[in-house]
PDB file of C-alpha atoms in Angstrom:
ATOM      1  CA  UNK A   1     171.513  24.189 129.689  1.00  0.00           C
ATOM      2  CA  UNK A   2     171.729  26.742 132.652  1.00  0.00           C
ATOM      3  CA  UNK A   3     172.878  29.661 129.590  1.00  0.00           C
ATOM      4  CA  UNK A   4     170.273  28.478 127.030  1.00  0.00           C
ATOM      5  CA  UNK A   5     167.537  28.875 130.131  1.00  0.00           C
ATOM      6  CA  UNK A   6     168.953  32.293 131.289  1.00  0.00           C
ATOM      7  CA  UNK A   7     168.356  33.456 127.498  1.00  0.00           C
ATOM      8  CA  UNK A   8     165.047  32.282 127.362  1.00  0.00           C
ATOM      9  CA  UNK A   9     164.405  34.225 130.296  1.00  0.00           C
ATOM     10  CA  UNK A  10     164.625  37.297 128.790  1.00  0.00           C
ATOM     11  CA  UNK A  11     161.864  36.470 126.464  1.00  0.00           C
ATOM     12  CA  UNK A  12     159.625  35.576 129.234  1.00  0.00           C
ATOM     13  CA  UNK A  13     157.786  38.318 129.537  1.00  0.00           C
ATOM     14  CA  UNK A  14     158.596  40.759 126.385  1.00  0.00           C
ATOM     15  CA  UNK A  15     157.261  44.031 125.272  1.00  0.00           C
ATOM     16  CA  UNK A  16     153.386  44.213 124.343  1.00  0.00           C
ATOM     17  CA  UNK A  17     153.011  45.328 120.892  1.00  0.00           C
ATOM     18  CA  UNK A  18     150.442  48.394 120.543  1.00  0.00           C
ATOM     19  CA  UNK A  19     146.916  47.781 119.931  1.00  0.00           C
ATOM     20  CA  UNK A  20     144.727  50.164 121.531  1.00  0.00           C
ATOM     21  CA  UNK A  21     146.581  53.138 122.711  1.00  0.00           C
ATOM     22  CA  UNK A  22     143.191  54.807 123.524  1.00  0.00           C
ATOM     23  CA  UNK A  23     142.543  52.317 126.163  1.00  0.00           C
ATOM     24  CA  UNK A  24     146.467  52.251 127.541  1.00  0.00           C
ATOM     25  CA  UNK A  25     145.680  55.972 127.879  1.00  0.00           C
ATOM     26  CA  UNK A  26     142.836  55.896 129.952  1.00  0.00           C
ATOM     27  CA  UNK A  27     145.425  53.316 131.828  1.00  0.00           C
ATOM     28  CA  UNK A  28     147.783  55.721 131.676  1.00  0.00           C
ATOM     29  CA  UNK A  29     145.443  58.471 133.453  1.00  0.00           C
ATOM     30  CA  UNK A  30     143.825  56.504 136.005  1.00  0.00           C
ATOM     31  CA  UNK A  31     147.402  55.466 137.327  1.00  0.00           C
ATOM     32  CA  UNK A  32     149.717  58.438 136.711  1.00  0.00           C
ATOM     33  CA  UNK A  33     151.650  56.483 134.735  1.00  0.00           C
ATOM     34  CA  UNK A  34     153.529  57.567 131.485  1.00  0.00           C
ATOM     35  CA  UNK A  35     153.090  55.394 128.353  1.00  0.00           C
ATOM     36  CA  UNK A  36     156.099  54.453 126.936  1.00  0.00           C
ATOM     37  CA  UNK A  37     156.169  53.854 123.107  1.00  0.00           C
ATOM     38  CA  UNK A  38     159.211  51.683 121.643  1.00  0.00           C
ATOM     39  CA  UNK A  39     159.219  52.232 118.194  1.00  0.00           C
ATOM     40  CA  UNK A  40     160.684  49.415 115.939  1.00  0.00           C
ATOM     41  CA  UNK A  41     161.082  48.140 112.628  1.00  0.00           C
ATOM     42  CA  UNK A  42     161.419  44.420 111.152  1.00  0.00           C
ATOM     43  CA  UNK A  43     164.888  45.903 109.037  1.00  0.00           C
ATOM     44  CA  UNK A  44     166.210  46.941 112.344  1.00  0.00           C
ATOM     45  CA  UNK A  45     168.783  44.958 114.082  1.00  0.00           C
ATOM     46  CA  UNK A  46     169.184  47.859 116.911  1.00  0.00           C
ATOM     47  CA  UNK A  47     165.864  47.723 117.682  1.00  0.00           C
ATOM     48  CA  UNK A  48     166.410  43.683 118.343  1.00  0.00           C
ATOM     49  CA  UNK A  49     169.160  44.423 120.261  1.00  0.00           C
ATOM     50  CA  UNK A  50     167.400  46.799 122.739  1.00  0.00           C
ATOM     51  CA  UNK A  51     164.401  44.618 123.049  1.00  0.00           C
ATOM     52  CA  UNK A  52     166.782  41.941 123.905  1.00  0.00           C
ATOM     53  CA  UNK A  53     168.962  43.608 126.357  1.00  0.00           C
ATOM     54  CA  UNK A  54     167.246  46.344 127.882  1.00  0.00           C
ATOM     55  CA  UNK A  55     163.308  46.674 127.214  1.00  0.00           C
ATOM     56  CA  UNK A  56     162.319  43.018 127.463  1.00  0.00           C
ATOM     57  CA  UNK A  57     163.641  43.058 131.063  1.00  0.00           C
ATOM     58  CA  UNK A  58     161.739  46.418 131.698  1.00  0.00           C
ATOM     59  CA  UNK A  59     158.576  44.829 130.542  1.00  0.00           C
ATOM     60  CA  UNK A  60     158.791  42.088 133.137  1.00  0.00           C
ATOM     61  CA  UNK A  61     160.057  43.945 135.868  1.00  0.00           C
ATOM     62  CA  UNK A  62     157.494  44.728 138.828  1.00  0.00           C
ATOM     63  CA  UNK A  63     159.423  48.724 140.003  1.00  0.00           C
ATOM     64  CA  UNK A  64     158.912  49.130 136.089  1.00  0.00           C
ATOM     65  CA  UNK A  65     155.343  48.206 135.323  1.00  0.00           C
ATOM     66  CA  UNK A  66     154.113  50.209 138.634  1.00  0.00           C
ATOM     67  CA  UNK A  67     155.783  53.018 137.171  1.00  0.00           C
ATOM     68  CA  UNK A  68     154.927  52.787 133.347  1.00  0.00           C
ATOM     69  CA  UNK A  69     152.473  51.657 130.885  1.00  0.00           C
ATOM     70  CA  UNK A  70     155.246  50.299 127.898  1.00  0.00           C
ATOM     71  CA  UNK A  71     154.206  49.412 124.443  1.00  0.00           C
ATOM     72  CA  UNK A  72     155.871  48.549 120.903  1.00  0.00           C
ATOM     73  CA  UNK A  73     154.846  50.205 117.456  1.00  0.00           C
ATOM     74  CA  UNK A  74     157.032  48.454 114.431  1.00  0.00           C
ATOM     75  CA  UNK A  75     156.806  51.019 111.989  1.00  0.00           C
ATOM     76  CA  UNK A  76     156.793  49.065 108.757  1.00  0.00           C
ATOM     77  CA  UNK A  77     153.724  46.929 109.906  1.00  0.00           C
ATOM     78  CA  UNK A  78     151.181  46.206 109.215  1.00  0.00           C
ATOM     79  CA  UNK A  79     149.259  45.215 112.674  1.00  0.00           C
ATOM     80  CA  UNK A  80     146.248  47.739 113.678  1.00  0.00           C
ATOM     81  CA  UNK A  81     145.719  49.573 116.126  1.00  0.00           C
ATOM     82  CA  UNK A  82     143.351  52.202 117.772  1.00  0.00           C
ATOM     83  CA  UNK A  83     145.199  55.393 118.258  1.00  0.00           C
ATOM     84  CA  UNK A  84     145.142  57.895 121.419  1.00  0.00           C
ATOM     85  CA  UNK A  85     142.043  59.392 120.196  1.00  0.00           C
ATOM     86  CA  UNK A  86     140.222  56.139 119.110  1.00  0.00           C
ATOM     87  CA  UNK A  87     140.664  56.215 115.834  1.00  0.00           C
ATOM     88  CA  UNK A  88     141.807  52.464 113.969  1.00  0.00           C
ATOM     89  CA  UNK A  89     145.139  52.798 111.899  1.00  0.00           C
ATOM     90  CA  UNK A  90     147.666  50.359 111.754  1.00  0.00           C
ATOM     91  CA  UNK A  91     151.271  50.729 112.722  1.00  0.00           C
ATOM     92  CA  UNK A  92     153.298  51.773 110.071  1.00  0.00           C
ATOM     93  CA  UNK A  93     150.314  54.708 109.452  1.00  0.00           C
ATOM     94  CA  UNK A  94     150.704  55.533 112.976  1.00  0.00           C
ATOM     95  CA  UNK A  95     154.494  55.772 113.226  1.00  0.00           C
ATOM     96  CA  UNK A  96     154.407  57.853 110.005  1.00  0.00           C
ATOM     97  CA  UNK A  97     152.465  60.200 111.659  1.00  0.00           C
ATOM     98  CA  UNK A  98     154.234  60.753 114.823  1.00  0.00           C
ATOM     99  CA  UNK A  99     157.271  61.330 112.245  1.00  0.00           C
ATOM    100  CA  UNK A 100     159.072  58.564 113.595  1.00  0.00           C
ATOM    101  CA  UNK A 101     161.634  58.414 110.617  1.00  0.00           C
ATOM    102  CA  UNK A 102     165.028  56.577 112.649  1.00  0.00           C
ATOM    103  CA  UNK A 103     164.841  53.786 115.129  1.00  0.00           C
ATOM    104  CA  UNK A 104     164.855  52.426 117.754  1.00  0.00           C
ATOM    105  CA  UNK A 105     163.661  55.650 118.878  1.00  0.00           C
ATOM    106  CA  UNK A 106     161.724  55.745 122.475  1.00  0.00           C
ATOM    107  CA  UNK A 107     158.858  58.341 123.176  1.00  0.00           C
ATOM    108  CA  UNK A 108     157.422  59.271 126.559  1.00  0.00           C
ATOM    109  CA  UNK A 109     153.684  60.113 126.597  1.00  0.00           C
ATOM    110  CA  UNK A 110     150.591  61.563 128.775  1.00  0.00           C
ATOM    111  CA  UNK A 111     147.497  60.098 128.575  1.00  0.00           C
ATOM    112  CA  UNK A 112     146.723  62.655 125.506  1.00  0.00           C
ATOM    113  CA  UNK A 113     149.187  61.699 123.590  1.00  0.00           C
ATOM    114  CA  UNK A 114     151.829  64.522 124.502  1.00  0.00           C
ATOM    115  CA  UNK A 115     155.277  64.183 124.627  1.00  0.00           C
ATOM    116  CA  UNK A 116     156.209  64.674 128.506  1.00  0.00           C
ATOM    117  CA  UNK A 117     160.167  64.679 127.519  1.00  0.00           C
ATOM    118  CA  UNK A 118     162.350  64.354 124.298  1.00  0.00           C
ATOM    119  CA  UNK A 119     161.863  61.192 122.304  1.00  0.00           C
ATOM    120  CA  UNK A 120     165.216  58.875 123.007  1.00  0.00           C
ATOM    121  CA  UNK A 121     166.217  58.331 119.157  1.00  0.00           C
ATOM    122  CA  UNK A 122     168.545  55.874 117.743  1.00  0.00           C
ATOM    123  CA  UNK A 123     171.415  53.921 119.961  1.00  0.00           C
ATOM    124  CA  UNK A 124     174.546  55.884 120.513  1.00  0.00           C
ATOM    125  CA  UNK A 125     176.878  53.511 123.252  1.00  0.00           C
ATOM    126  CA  UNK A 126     174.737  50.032 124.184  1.00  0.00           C
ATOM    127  CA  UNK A 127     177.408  50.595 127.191  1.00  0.00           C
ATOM    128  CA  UNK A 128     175.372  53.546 128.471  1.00  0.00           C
ATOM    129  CA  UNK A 129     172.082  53.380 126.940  1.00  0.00           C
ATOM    130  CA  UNK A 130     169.920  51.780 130.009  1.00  0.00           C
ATOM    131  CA  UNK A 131     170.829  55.198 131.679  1.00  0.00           C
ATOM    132  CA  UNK A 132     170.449  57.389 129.071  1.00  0.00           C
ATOM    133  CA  UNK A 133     166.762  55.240 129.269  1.00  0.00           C
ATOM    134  CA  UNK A 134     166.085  55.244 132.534  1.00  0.00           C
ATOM    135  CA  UNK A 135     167.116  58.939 132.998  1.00  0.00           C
ATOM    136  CA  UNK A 136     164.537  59.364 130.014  1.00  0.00           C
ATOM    137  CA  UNK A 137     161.768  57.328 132.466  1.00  0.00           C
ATOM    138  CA  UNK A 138     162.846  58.920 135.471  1.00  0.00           C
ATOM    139  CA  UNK A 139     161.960  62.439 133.876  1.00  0.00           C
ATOM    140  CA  UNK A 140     158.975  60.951 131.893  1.00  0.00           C
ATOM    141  CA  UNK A 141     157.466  60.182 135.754  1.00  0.00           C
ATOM    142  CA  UNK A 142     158.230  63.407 137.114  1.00  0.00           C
ATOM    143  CA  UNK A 143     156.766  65.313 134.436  1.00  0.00           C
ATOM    144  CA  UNK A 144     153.697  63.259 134.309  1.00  0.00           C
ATOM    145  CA  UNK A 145     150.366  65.253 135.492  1.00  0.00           C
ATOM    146  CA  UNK A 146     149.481  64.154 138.881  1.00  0.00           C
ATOM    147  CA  UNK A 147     145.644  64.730 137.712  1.00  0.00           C
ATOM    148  CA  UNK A 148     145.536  63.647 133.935  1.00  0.00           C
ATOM    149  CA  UNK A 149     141.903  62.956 133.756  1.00  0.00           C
ATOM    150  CA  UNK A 150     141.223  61.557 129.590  1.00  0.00           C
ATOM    151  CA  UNK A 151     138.171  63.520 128.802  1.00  0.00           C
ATOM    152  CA  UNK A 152     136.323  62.408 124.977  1.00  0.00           C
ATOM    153  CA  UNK A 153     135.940  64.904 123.288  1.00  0.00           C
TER     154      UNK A 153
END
């Protein structure tokens, strides 16, 4: 009983899917904080595996949410969602225009929609890839504008 409730807990809390990236981006500005986009797909068992292990923990973990706005994009749905400049798509239009072509891959954004470091693509050792993450984050942070103000345009 004790395992089955340990396992559970890691899908207490788990990533948000992406909905309105506009709005996490004004987020994003107001707080310094980089957003964090976990791209997915249903066909992927590596993305299930680092949702399960790494990023569902991140999601409910206070040090990371005051540090980090993180969302999930499956790229072969069909959910919508309102892009970093307001405009509706859906997912699978939206990670077909970031290119997003092999997953899991991980990007790092400003409140524009920039990339603030290189996009974490694919899994190369589950052994070592919270650190290749959170060295990915740590940069992310430090390369985030301190004044990032979203202006419309």
């Amino acid at each position: 009983l004790l395992l089955l409730l340990l396992s559970l807990g890691s899908y207490a809390n788990p990533v948000q899917f992406a909905t309105d990236l506009y709005a996490d981006s004004i987020d994003s500005a107001a707080e310094s904080r980089p957003l964090v986009v976990l791209y997915t797909a249903s066909y992927c068992i590596y993305c299930e595996a680092v949702k399960t292990e790494f990023f569902n923990h991140i999601a409910s973990n206070p040090e990371y949410q005051s540090r980090i706005i993180l969302r999930e994009v499956v790229i072969d749905g069909d959910m919508t969602l309102t892009d970093f400049s307001g405009t509706p798509t859906n997912h699978a239009k939206y990670g077909a225009e970031r290119n997003v072509k092999l997953v899991p891959t991980v990007s790092f954004y400003d409140s524009h929609g920039n990339d603030l470091v290189e996009p974490l693509v694919g899994v190369r050792l589950m052994d070592f890839y919270m650190w290749y993450l959170n060295q990915r984050i740590e940069d992310a942070v430090n390369a985030y504008p301190v004044k990032s103000v979203k202006q419309d345009s």
